Every structure is written in C-alpha cells, then in structure tokens.
Coordinates of C-alpha atoms in Angstrom, one line a residue:
M845 CA 90.7 137.0 104.9
K846 CA 89.5 133.9 107.0
K847 CA 88.3 132.2 103.9
T848 CA 91.6 132.8 102.1
L849 CA 93.5 131.3 105.1
I850 CA 91.2 128.2 105.0
I851 CA 91.8 127.7 101.3
V852 CA 95.8 128.1 101.8
T853 CA 95.5 125.7 104.7
L854 CA 93.6 123.0 102.7
L855 CA 96.0 123.5 99.8
S856 CA 98.9 122.8 102.1
L857 CA 97.3 119.7 103.6
V858 CA 96.5 118.3 100.1
S859 CA 100.1 119.0 99.0
I860 CA 101.5 117.2 102.1
A861 CA 99.1 114.3 101.5
A862 CA 100.3 114.1 97.9
A863 CA 104.0 113.8 98.9
W864 CA 103.1 111.0 101.0
T865 CA 101.2 109.2 98.4
A866 CA 103.9 109.7 95.9
A867 CA 106.4 108.3 98.3
S868 CA 104.2 105.2 98.8
S869 CA 103.9 104.9 95.1
A870 CA 107.6 105.0 94.7
D871 CA 107.9 101.9 97.1
A872 CA 105.2 100.0 95.0
A873 CA 106.8 100.9 91.7
E874 CA 110.4 100.1 92.8
D875 CA 109.3 96.6 93.9
I876 CA 112.0 97.0 96.4
S877 CA 110.8 95.6 99.6
K878 CA 114.1 94.6 101.3
P879 CA 117.3 96.5 102.2
E880 CA 119.3 93.9 100.1
E881 CA 117.4 94.7 97.0
L882 CA 117.9 98.3 97.6
V883 CA 121.7 97.9 97.8
N884 CA 121.7 95.8 94.6
A885 CA 119.7 98.6 93.0
S886 CA 122.0 101.2 94.0
L887 CA 125.0 99.3 92.6
A888 CA 123.2 99.1 89.3
T889 CA 122.5 103.0 89.3
F890 CA 126.0 103.7 90.3
N891 CA 127.3 101.7 87.4
N892 CA 124.7 103.4 85.1
F893 CA 126.1 106.9 86.1
T894 CA 129.7 106.0 85.7
A895 CA 129.2 104.4 82.3
D896 CA 127.1 107.5 81.0
P897 CA 129.3 109.7 78.9
Q898 CA 127.4 112.7 79.9
M899 CA 128.6 112.2 83.5
T900 CA 132.1 113.5 83.2
W901 CA 131.9 115.9 86.2
F902 CA 130.3 113.2 88.3
N903 CA 133.1 110.7 87.5
A904 CA 135.8 113.3 88.1
N905 CA 134.4 114.3 91.7
V906 CA 133.1 111.1 93.2
G907 CA 136.4 110.8 95.0
A908 CA 136.3 114.3 96.4
A909 CA 132.9 113.9 97.9
K910 CA 132.5 113.3 101.6
A911 CA 129.7 111.1 101.1
I912 CA 127.5 109.7 98.4
V913 CA 123.7 109.0 98.7
I914 CA 122.2 106.9 95.8
Y915 CA 118.5 106.8 95.0
P916 CA 117.9 104.2 92.3
R917 CA 114.3 105.6 91.8
I918 CA 112.7 108.7 92.8
I919 CA 109.1 108.7 91.6
R920 CA 107.4 112.2 91.0
A921 CA 103.7 112.0 90.0
G922 CA 100.8 114.4 90.0
F923 CA 98.0 116.3 88.4
I924 CA 97.8 119.8 89.7
F925 CA 99.4 118.6 92.9
G926 CA 102.4 116.3 93.0
G927 CA 105.1 114.8 95.1
S928 CA 108.3 112.9 94.9
G929 CA 109.8 110.0 96.9
G930 CA 112.1 107.2 97.1
S931 CA 114.7 105.2 99.1
G932 CA 118.4 105.3 98.9
V933 CA 121.7 104.3 100.6
M934 CA 124.4 106.5 101.9
L935 CA 128.2 105.7 102.0
Q936 CA 130.7 108.0 103.8
R937 CA 134.3 108.4 102.8
D938 CA 136.9 108.2 105.4
E939 CA 139.1 111.3 105.2
K940 CA 142.4 109.6 106.1
S941 CA 142.1 106.1 104.3
G942 CA 139.8 107.0 101.6
A943 CA 137.7 103.8 102.4
W944 CA 133.9 104.0 102.0
S945 CA 131.6 103.0 104.7
Y946 CA 128.9 100.2 104.5
P947 CA 125.5 101.7 103.5
A948 CA 123.0 103.5 105.8
F949 CA 119.4 103.7 104.5
F950 CA 117.5 106.9 103.9
T951 CA 114.3 108.2 102.4
M952 CA 113.8 111.3 100.4
G953 CA 110.4 113.0 99.8
S954 CA 109.1 116.4 98.8
G955 CA 105.7 118.1 97.7
T956 CA 105.4 120.3 94.9
F957 CA 102.5 122.4 93.5
G958 CA 102.0 123.3 90.0
F959 CA 100.0 122.4 86.9
Q960 CA 101.6 119.0 86.4
A961 CA 100.6 115.9 84.6
G962 CA 102.3 112.5 84.0
V963 CA 104.7 110.4 86.0
D964 CA 108.5 110.9 86.1
V965 CA 111.0 108.3 87.2
A966 CA 114.6 109.2 87.8
Q967 CA 117.8 107.9 89.2
V968 CA 119.3 110.4 91.6
I969 CA 122.7 110.6 93.2
L970 CA 123.7 113.3 95.8
L971 CA 127.4 114.1 96.3
V972 CA 127.9 115.6 99.8
M973 CA 130.8 118.0 99.2
T974 CA 131.2 120.0 102.5
E975 CA 131.3 119.4 106.3
K976 CA 128.1 121.4 106.6
G977 CA 126.3 118.9 104.2
M978 CA 127.9 116.0 106.2
D979 CA 126.6 117.4 109.4
A980 CA 123.2 117.8 108.0
L981 CA 123.1 114.2 106.7
L982 CA 124.0 112.8 110.1
S983 CA 121.2 114.6 111.8
T984 CA 117.7 113.3 112.5
N985 CA 116.4 114.6 109.2
F986 CA 117.2 117.7 107.0
K987 CA 115.8 119.7 104.2
L988 CA 118.0 120.4 101.0
G989 CA 118.2 124.0 100.3
T990 CA 117.4 124.9 104.0
D991 CA 119.7 122.9 106.3
A992 CA 122.2 122.4 103.5
S993 CA 122.7 124.2 100.1
V994 CA 122.0 122.0 97.0
A995 CA 122.8 122.7 93.3
A996 CA 122.4 120.5 90.3
G997 CA 125.6 118.8 89.2
P998 CA 126.8 119.7 85.7
V999 CA 125.9 117.1 83.0
G1000 CA 127.3 117.1 79.5
A1001 CA 129.7 119.3 77.8
G1002 CA 129.7 123.0 78.5
A1003 CA 127.5 122.6 81.5
K1004 CA 128.0 125.3 84.2
L1005 CA 129.3 124.4 87.6
Q1006 CA 127.7 125.8 90.7
T1007 CA 129.1 125.2 94.1
A1008 CA 126.9 123.8 97.0
D1009 CA 127.1 121.6 100.0
V1010 CA 125.3 118.9 98.2
M1011 CA 125.5 118.5 94.4
A1012 CA 122.5 116.5 92.9
I1013 CA 123.0 114.7 89.7
S1014 CA 120.0 112.9 88.0
R1015 CA 119.3 110.6 85.0
T1016 CA 115.6 110.8 84.0
K1017 CA 113.1 109.7 81.3
G1018 CA 109.5 111.0 81.5
A1019 CA 107.1 113.9 81.2
F1020 CA 108.9 116.3 83.4
G1021 CA 112.4 116.4 82.1
G1022 CA 114.9 117.3 84.7
V1023 CA 114.6 116.7 88.4
S1024 CA 114.9 119.3 91.2
V1025 CA 115.5 118.2 94.8
E1026 CA 115.3 121.5 96.3
G1027 CA 113.2 121.3 99.3
A1028 CA 113.3 117.6 99.6
V1029 CA 113.4 116.1 103.1
I1030 CA 115.9 113.4 103.8
K1031 CA 115.4 111.0 106.7
P1032 CA 117.2 107.9 108.0
R1033 CA 115.4 104.6 107.4
D1034 CA 116.2 103.1 110.9
K1035 CA 114.1 99.9 110.5
W1036 CA 116.0 99.0 107.4
N1037 CA 119.4 99.8 109.0
S1038 CA 118.6 97.4 111.9
A1039 CA 117.2 94.8 109.6
Y1040 CA 120.3 94.9 107.2
Y1041 CA 122.8 94.7 110.0
G1042 CA 120.9 92.3 112.4
K1043 CA 120.9 94.7 115.4
E1044 CA 119.7 98.3 116.2
V1045 CA 122.1 100.9 114.7
R1046 CA 121.9 104.4 113.9
T1047 CA 123.6 106.2 110.8
V1048 CA 126.6 107.3 112.9
D1049 CA 127.2 103.8 113.9
I1050 CA 127.4 102.7 110.3
A1051 CA 129.0 105.6 108.6
V1052 CA 131.3 107.1 111.3
K1053 CA 132.0 104.6 114.0
R1054 CA 131.9 101.8 111.4
N1055 CA 131.0 99.0 114.0
V1056 CA 128.8 97.0 111.7
S1057 CA 129.3 95.4 108.3
N1058 CA 127.5 93.3 105.8
P1059 CA 129.5 91.6 103.0
A1060 CA 126.6 91.8 100.6
A1061 CA 127.4 95.5 100.2
D1062 CA 131.0 94.9 99.3
P1063 CA 130.4 95.0 95.7
L1064 CA 128.8 98.5 96.0
R1065 CA 131.7 99.7 98.2
A1066 CA 134.3 98.3 95.6
A1067 CA 132.5 100.1 92.7
I1068 CA 132.5 103.3 94.4
A1069 CA 136.2 102.9 95.7
K1070 CA 137.3 102.1 91.9
A1071 CA 135.5 105.2 90.6
S1072 CA 137.0 107.4 93.3
V1073 CA 140.7 106.9 92.2
K1074 CA 140.1 107.8 88.4

C-alpha cells in the first residue's frame, strides 16, 4: 500500500512538472516576450477564426458572449507525460453598450497523463457564455470543468452543439488532432497587465471598471466589435 502511494505521488509530481515545462516551452516557441506582441498575435488569431469557413457557429455567437479569451498558441508536448500551456488576452463585452473592454492578460496551463508523443500547437479561443463563467474568470484563478463548465464549440457542418459556461473553439495542426481544455487552470498575468497599462491594475480594473486604456489594442477591439454585429 505504501509503495503504491509513493508511486502515485511521484507520478503526480512528474505530471505537474511536465505541465510547467510545457508552459515554459510555449513561451519560448511563441517568441512572444512582450504584452504588445501578444495583443498583435491575438488579433491575427481572431482574424484566422473569423475567416475560417468551418467557424460558422463561432462567427454567429461572438456577439452573444460575455467575454472572449484568445490564446494565439497553446503548446502541448509530451512523451508518456505531457502538458499544455500558453498566454492569452481576455476582453469583456459591456451588457448595455455592447462595447468591448481593453485586453487583460492571462495564462492557461494543464497537465495530462497518457501514452503521448509529438508536439501539438493550437490556436484556442474561449467564449464565456454565462455569469458563472464570467465570475470564475474574474476570480484569482479557476479550473475549466470544475469552477465553470466547458464544452467544445461546434466546428463544421453538422457539428453537435453542447451548452456550457465556457465554449472552447480550437484550430490545430499536429500529432494530437483536437484540443481539450478540460481541467486547464486559467490565471491572470498581473505583471503583463501592469506593464501594458503603465500602472498596477487588476483584471477587474481593465474589464469591469474600465479605468485604463491602451490605443495599441484598438484594432483588436474593433475586429471583435465588427464580428459581433454580423
């Protein structure tokens, strides 16, 4: 019994370490070292989604989302043990005016266990559809599937729609095929928030109170606003 417990503990520790390693690999692979670069990459990712003919549900529902979280690159790598990680931006939609906030910065990472091999790179967008999902996003950190339900957004003709607090849509090429973000932990990237706006700010200051701005993000906000009125 004790031997089994030790083995399980060691496996858990290795899995956690793999997740952090994958997240670090994501930062290196992205070659995104500044928040400005992440905002520009997020705009390119969003345009890729809206131009993709398979993303009919996504295009039809962007305007209904309470918030959107864009991850230009989620890296998942592993052999036996694997992990995924990446950085993204979140913009919240004002319920009354429909205007989108300036971006707040987040990380996303998770650990997985299985007989895996290869490297997978994906673009992932989360549409936050409910108040529960929004509350989770504004917390210190939360886990998809635990603190807020998550389902894969339908892609392509005939895809079945599931309902959840957060709808995850991905575009991916690589060894693993599709991407599941079930169990992923999302955390605010406070240092990048402060660097981008020139003072110490929290996610709520950016997305809810809206007492900071950066004109460099206006093209991203405009692209989302345009897609929201289709």
